[in-house]
Amino acid sequence: MKFRAVMVDPGPMRELTHIVNTISKLSKECVLRLSDDKIYFIVSEDNSGPTPPVLWCEISQSNFFSEYQMIGIDEDHKDIYLGIVSASLAKSLVTLKTAKMLKIKLTKKQCPCLTLDIEMPSSISQQTRQVSHDIPVVVVPRKLWGEFNEPKIPQPDISIELPPLKQLRNTIDRMKTMSSDIIISASAEGRLTLQIKTDTAKVSTRFRGLNVESFEGPIDHSDSETESQTCEDISKICSCRIDAKKFSMFLNAEQISHNRTLCHIIHKRLVVLQLHTKENVDFQCFIMGIVY
């Protein structure tokens, strides 16, 4: 197996730094999948069973790298799967904010490593200085590749555009200090409601006038805890109870320059948060519903 890639554009280098930094806050470890045309970051929960991964991020290599070469195991297995510590990669990429060039290659030291050679401008001369990082990786056996396939999820009951992530994060961070889980509801009329319930209080925040991408209703609320305090038809409201901390961690993605963020809700089962960027990065976070 061989891999070598070069980055020289400051914009994509900053964007890669933000993406990896966001992933490191979601999980200590991830799988880096390298293919001919894309790079994938995949985070899965241990013993998760037949459920989607926690995170799926795919990057078009042509939008990020000026040079890109790779050779897989053989003609039938062209991809490379590497287990990597997310925090180690994030720390190594911090200097990219001022770097002139980044070279990434797969090397064999005392163990397999992802080697980062970063060319930095010098503050005291015209010359540049070189910074190298060797990040240990684990080559994922071919028999386990099936665990990291692209997620297949049911058709969402509703897909709604989220308000600005910074505004949303401020709300969620306050709510998670009062409750470990949160009920997220979206209506076909473009209303997003975030609600927590405790023994002593019930707190709700509503965002109105949001763009609804799709709605597959009507929704059966015969055993739902959704409460409608408006004149909206309850059959047009989808909801799911999720882990507030996981929702908050996804909102770290606000630092990634993005066009918009969508929330897909499969009623009472799953919430998929999807961020789109101008560099065609697809960043998806999967949060399973909590059932009491």
Short mmCIF file of C-alpha atoms in Angstrom, two decimals:
data_model
loop_
_atom_site.label_atom_id
_atom_site.label_comp_id
_atom_site.label_asym_id
_atom_site.label_seq_id
_atom_site.Cartn_x
_atom_site.Cartn_y
_atom_site.Cartn_z
CA MET A 1 0.00 0.00 0.00
CA LYS A 2 1.16 3.49 -0.82
CA PHE A 3 -0.27 6.94 -0.20
CA ARG A 4 1.06 10.44 -0.84
CA ALA A 5 -0.79 13.75 -1.08
CA VAL A 6 0.18 17.44 -1.18
CA MET A 7 -1.73 20.56 -0.16
CA VAL A 8 -0.63 24.11 -1.04
CA ASP A 9 -3.85 26.15 -0.91
CA PRO A 10 -4.29 27.95 2.47
CA GLY A 11 -8.11 27.76 2.30
CA PRO A 12 -8.42 23.95 2.11
CA MET A 13 -5.63 23.56 4.68
CA ARG A 14 -7.59 25.65 7.18
CA GLU A 15 -10.76 23.76 6.31
CA LEU A 16 -9.08 20.37 6.88
CA THR A 17 -7.84 21.63 10.25
CA HIS A 18 -11.37 22.62 11.29
CA ILE A 19 -12.87 19.33 10.10
CA VAL A 20 -10.35 17.17 11.98
CA ASN A 21 -10.63 19.35 15.08
CA THR A 22 -14.42 18.91 15.08
CA ILE A 23 -14.06 15.14 14.68
CA SER A 24 -11.57 14.98 17.57
CA LYS A 25 -14.19 16.55 19.86
CA LEU A 26 -16.75 13.94 18.83
CA SER A 27 -14.53 10.88 19.27
CA LYS A 28 -11.07 9.88 20.47
CA GLU A 29 -10.59 7.56 17.50
CA CYS A 30 -11.75 7.38 13.91
CA VAL A 31 -11.15 5.40 10.74
CA LEU A 32 -9.52 7.20 7.83
CA ARG A 33 -10.56 5.62 4.55
CA LEU A 34 -8.56 6.59 1.46
CA SER A 35 -9.93 6.03 -2.04
CA ASP A 36 -9.04 7.24 -5.54
CA ASP A 37 -11.37 10.22 -5.48
CA LYS A 38 -12.37 10.77 -1.85
CA ILE A 39 -11.14 10.73 1.74
CA TYR A 40 -13.51 9.56 4.46
CA PHE A 41 -13.50 10.06 8.23
CA ILE A 42 -15.71 7.48 9.95
CA VAL A 43 -16.58 7.23 13.64
CA SER A 44 -18.51 4.22 14.96
CA GLU A 45 -19.66 3.27 18.42
CA ASP A 46 -18.39 0.03 19.95
CA ASN A 47 -20.99 -2.73 20.00
CA SER A 48 -23.36 -0.48 18.06
CA GLY A 49 -24.85 -3.35 16.06
CA PRO A 50 -26.71 -2.72 12.81
CA THR A 51 -26.94 1.06 13.28
CA PRO A 52 -25.41 3.96 11.35
CA PRO A 53 -21.98 5.26 12.41
CA VAL A 54 -21.79 8.21 14.78
CA LEU A 55 -20.14 10.31 12.09
CA TRP A 56 -19.55 10.08 8.36
CA CYS A 57 -17.46 12.75 6.63
CA GLU A 58 -16.40 12.55 3.00
CA ILE A 59 -14.04 14.94 1.24
CA SER A 60 -13.45 15.23 -2.50
CA GLN A 61 -9.67 14.94 -2.81
CA SER A 62 -9.55 17.08 -5.97
CA ASN A 63 -10.88 20.09 -4.01
CA PHE A 64 -8.21 19.80 -1.32
CA PHE A 65 -5.03 18.34 -2.80
CA SER A 66 -2.79 19.54 -5.63
CA GLU A 67 -1.16 16.08 -5.80
CA TYR A 68 -2.77 12.79 -4.80
CA GLN A 69 -1.40 9.28 -5.33
CA MET A 70 -2.41 6.00 -3.75
CA ILE A 71 -2.13 2.27 -4.32
CA GLY A 72 -4.33 -0.15 -2.38
CA ILE A 73 -3.85 -3.82 -1.55
CA ASP A 74 -4.66 -5.03 -5.09
CA GLU A 75 -6.93 -4.26 -8.05
CA ASP A 76 -9.98 -5.66 -6.28
CA HIS A 77 -9.32 -3.82 -3.00
CA LYS A 78 -8.08 -0.37 -3.95
CA ASP A 79 -9.00 1.51 -0.78
CA ILE A 80 -6.91 1.90 2.37
CA TYR A 81 -8.48 1.84 5.85
CA LEU A 82 -6.49 3.24 8.77
CA GLY A 83 -7.44 3.50 12.45
CA ILE A 84 -6.12 6.76 13.90
CA VAL A 85 -6.29 8.75 17.13
CA SER A 86 -8.33 11.83 16.23
CA ALA A 87 -6.69 14.12 18.80
CA SER A 88 -3.17 13.27 17.56
CA LEU A 89 -4.12 14.21 14.01
CA ALA A 90 -5.86 17.40 15.18
CA LYS A 91 -2.81 18.53 17.20
CA SER A 92 -0.50 17.88 14.25
CA LEU A 93 -2.62 20.02 11.94
CA VAL A 94 -2.77 23.10 14.20
CA THR A 95 0.19 24.74 12.42
CA LEU A 96 -1.57 24.51 9.04
CA LYS A 97 -3.18 27.90 9.73
CA THR A 98 0.12 29.55 8.71
CA ALA A 99 1.74 26.75 6.66
CA LYS A 100 2.91 27.07 3.06
CA MET A 101 2.63 23.38 2.17
CA LEU A 102 1.54 20.05 3.62
CA LYS A 103 2.73 16.63 2.47
CA ILE A 104 0.95 13.56 3.81
CA LYS A 105 2.28 10.05 3.24
CA LEU A 106 1.91 6.55 4.60
CA THR A 107 5.22 5.38 6.06
CA LYS A 108 6.65 2.43 7.94
CA LYS A 109 8.61 3.45 11.05
CA GLN A 110 8.53 1.25 14.16
CA CYS A 111 4.88 0.85 13.19
CA PRO A 112 2.73 2.09 10.31
CA CYS A 113 2.48 5.89 10.45
CA LEU A 114 0.78 8.72 8.71
CA THR A 115 3.64 11.18 8.27
CA LEU A 116 2.88 14.89 7.94
CA ASP A 117 5.63 17.14 6.54
CA ILE A 118 4.64 20.78 6.99
CA GLU A 119 6.55 23.65 5.40
CA MET A 120 6.39 26.76 7.57
CA PRO A 121 7.55 30.31 6.80
CA SER A 122 10.41 31.56 8.96
CA SER A 123 9.86 34.64 11.10
CA ILE A 124 13.52 35.71 10.90
CA SER A 125 14.58 34.94 7.31
CA GLN A 126 13.41 34.26 3.77
CA GLN A 127 13.95 30.55 4.26
CA THR A 128 11.28 28.08 5.32
CA ARG A 129 11.43 25.52 8.09
CA GLN A 130 10.17 21.94 8.06
CA VAL A 131 8.00 20.39 10.75
CA SER A 132 7.32 16.65 10.69
CA HIS A 133 4.81 14.57 12.62
CA ASP A 134 4.63 10.77 12.65
CA ILE A 135 1.15 9.66 13.72
CA PRO A 136 0.83 5.92 14.45
CA VAL A 137 -2.02 4.21 12.62
CA VAL A 138 -3.57 0.75 12.63
CA VAL A 139 -4.21 -0.86 9.25
CA VAL A 140 -7.80 -2.12 9.36
CA PRO A 141 -7.99 -5.79 8.22
CA ARG A 142 -9.92 -6.37 4.99
CA LYS A 143 -12.44 -8.61 6.75
CA LEU A 144 -13.59 -5.60 8.82
CA TRP A 145 -14.09 -3.18 5.92
CA GLY A 146 -17.80 -3.97 5.79
CA GLU A 147 -18.24 -2.27 9.17
CA PHE A 148 -17.30 1.07 7.60
CA ASN A 149 -19.56 1.14 4.55
CA GLU A 150 -21.52 4.25 3.63
CA PRO A 151 -24.54 4.46 5.95
CA LYS A 152 -27.95 3.55 4.59
CA ILE A 153 -30.76 5.20 6.50
CA PRO A 154 -34.53 5.18 5.98
CA GLN A 155 -36.24 8.08 4.26
CA PRO A 156 -36.48 10.90 6.84
CA ASP A 157 -39.97 11.86 7.97
CA ILE A 158 -38.87 15.49 7.78
CA SER A 159 -35.79 17.42 6.64
CA ILE A 160 -35.49 20.99 7.90
CA GLU A 161 -32.76 23.59 7.65
CA LEU A 162 -31.21 24.50 11.00
CA PRO A 163 -30.78 28.07 12.30
CA PRO A 164 -27.20 29.43 12.66
CA LEU A 165 -25.14 26.85 14.54
CA LYS A 166 -23.61 29.36 16.94
CA GLN A 167 -27.07 30.49 18.03
CA LEU A 168 -28.20 26.89 18.34
CA ARG A 169 -25.12 25.91 20.33
CA ASN A 170 -25.70 28.66 22.91
CA THR A 171 -29.21 27.28 23.45
CA ILE A 172 -28.15 23.63 23.68
CA ASP A 173 -25.25 24.35 26.02
CA ARG A 174 -27.66 25.95 28.50
CA MET A 175 -30.18 23.13 28.19
CA LYS A 176 -27.67 20.30 28.69
CA THR A 177 -26.75 21.70 32.12
CA MET A 178 -30.34 20.94 33.18
CA SER A 179 -31.00 17.63 31.37
CA SER A 180 -28.99 14.85 29.77
CA ASP A 181 -31.42 14.48 26.88
CA ILE A 182 -33.41 16.80 24.68
CA ILE A 183 -36.54 16.46 22.54
CA ILE A 184 -36.10 17.91 19.07
CA SER A 185 -39.26 18.51 17.05
CA ALA A 186 -39.80 19.90 13.56
CA SER A 187 -43.03 20.85 11.83
CA ALA A 188 -43.99 20.94 8.16
CA GLU A 189 -44.66 24.67 8.66
CA GLY A 190 -40.95 25.33 9.36
CA ARG A 191 -40.87 25.41 13.16
CA LEU A 192 -38.04 23.77 15.12
CA THR A 193 -38.59 23.17 18.85
CA LEU A 194 -35.97 22.13 21.39
CA GLN A 195 -37.39 20.95 24.70
CA ILE A 196 -36.14 19.51 27.98
CA LYS A 197 -38.19 18.10 30.83
CA THR A 198 -37.09 17.60 34.41
CA ASP A 199 -38.90 16.90 37.68
CA THR A 200 -38.97 20.62 38.43
CA ALA A 201 -39.15 22.36 35.04
CA LYS A 202 -39.97 22.19 31.38
CA VAL A 203 -38.05 24.47 29.02
CA SER A 204 -38.70 25.00 25.31
CA THR A 205 -37.02 27.10 22.63
CA ARG A 206 -38.63 27.62 19.23
CA PHE A 207 -37.21 28.74 15.90
CA ARG A 208 -39.72 29.76 13.23
CA GLY A 209 -39.66 30.37 9.49
CA LEU A 210 -37.09 27.67 8.68
CA ASN A 211 -36.89 26.08 5.25
CA VAL A 212 -38.40 22.56 5.06
CA GLU A 213 -36.66 20.42 2.44
CA SER A 214 -39.11 17.53 2.61
CA PHE A 215 -41.94 16.12 4.70
CA GLU A 216 -43.21 12.54 4.39
CA GLY A 217 -46.08 12.74 6.93
CA PRO A 218 -48.63 12.40 8.35
CA ILE A 219 -47.03 11.30 11.62
CA ASP A 220 -48.73 8.99 14.12
CA HIS A 221 -48.63 10.58 17.59
CA SER A 222 -50.86 8.08 19.36
CA ASP A 223 -48.14 7.37 21.94
CA SER A 224 -46.00 10.47 21.54
CA GLU A 225 -44.87 12.97 24.14
CA THR A 226 -44.98 15.82 21.64
CA GLU A 227 -47.03 18.75 22.86
CA SER A 228 -48.41 21.29 20.41
CA GLN A 229 -49.18 24.70 21.87
CA THR A 230 -50.05 26.23 18.51
CA CYS A 231 -52.76 25.72 15.93
CA GLU A 232 -50.47 23.46 13.91
CA ASP A 233 -51.68 20.03 12.87
CA ILE A 234 -49.86 17.61 15.21
CA SER A 235 -49.73 15.01 12.41
CA LYS A 236 -47.27 17.35 10.66
CA ILE A 237 -44.80 17.39 13.57
CA CYS A 238 -41.89 14.92 13.85
CA SER A 239 -39.88 14.51 17.03
CA CYS A 240 -37.09 12.48 18.59
CA ARG A 241 -35.50 12.39 22.06
CA ILE A 242 -31.69 12.44 21.77
CA ASP A 243 -28.55 12.80 23.87
CA ALA A 244 -28.00 16.53 24.51
CA LYS A 245 -24.23 16.15 24.80
CA LYS A 246 -23.92 14.50 21.37
CA PHE A 247 -26.02 17.24 19.83
CA SER A 248 -23.82 19.87 21.47
CA MET A 249 -20.62 18.19 20.25
CA PHE A 250 -21.85 18.25 16.64
CA LEU A 251 -22.38 21.99 16.93
CA ASN A 252 -18.60 22.40 17.20
CA ALA A 253 -18.85 22.11 13.41
CA GLU A 254 -19.79 25.80 13.37
CA GLN A 255 -16.08 26.53 12.76
CA ILE A 256 -16.27 24.69 9.42
CA SER A 257 -17.22 27.17 6.69
CA HIS A 258 -20.55 25.86 5.47
CA ASN A 259 -23.42 26.84 3.20
CA ARG A 260 -26.18 25.31 5.31
CA THR A 261 -26.98 22.57 7.82
CA LEU A 262 -29.93 20.20 7.60
CA CYS A 263 -31.63 18.19 10.31
CA HIS A 264 -33.26 14.94 9.16
CA ILE A 265 -35.63 13.33 11.67
CA ILE A 266 -36.90 9.76 11.53
CA HIS A 267 -39.72 10.01 14.04
CA LYS A 268 -38.70 8.72 17.50
CA ARG A 269 -35.80 6.69 16.03
CA LEU A 270 -32.96 8.77 14.61
CA VAL A 271 -31.70 12.32 14.00
CA VAL A 272 -29.18 12.95 11.22
CA LEU A 273 -27.40 16.32 11.23
CA GLN A 274 -25.86 17.12 7.85
CA LEU A 275 -23.51 19.99 7.06
CA HIS A 276 -22.77 21.09 3.49
CA THR A 277 -19.70 23.17 2.52
CA LYS A 278 -18.66 24.99 -0.64
CA GLU A 279 -15.79 22.48 -1.04
CA ASN A 280 -18.35 19.64 -1.39
CA VAL A 281 -17.59 18.20 2.04
CA ASP A 282 -20.43 16.03 3.31
CA PHE A 283 -20.36 15.98 7.12
CA GLN A 284 -23.06 13.84 8.76
CA CYS A 285 -23.65 13.10 12.44
CA PHE A 286 -26.04 10.29 13.47
CA ILE A 287 -27.75 10.42 16.88
CA MET A 288 -29.96 7.49 17.82
CA GLY A 289 -33.27 8.21 19.51
CA ILE A 290 -33.70 7.50 23.24
CA VAL A 291 -36.73 5.44 24.16
CA TYR A 292 -38.04 5.31 27.73
#
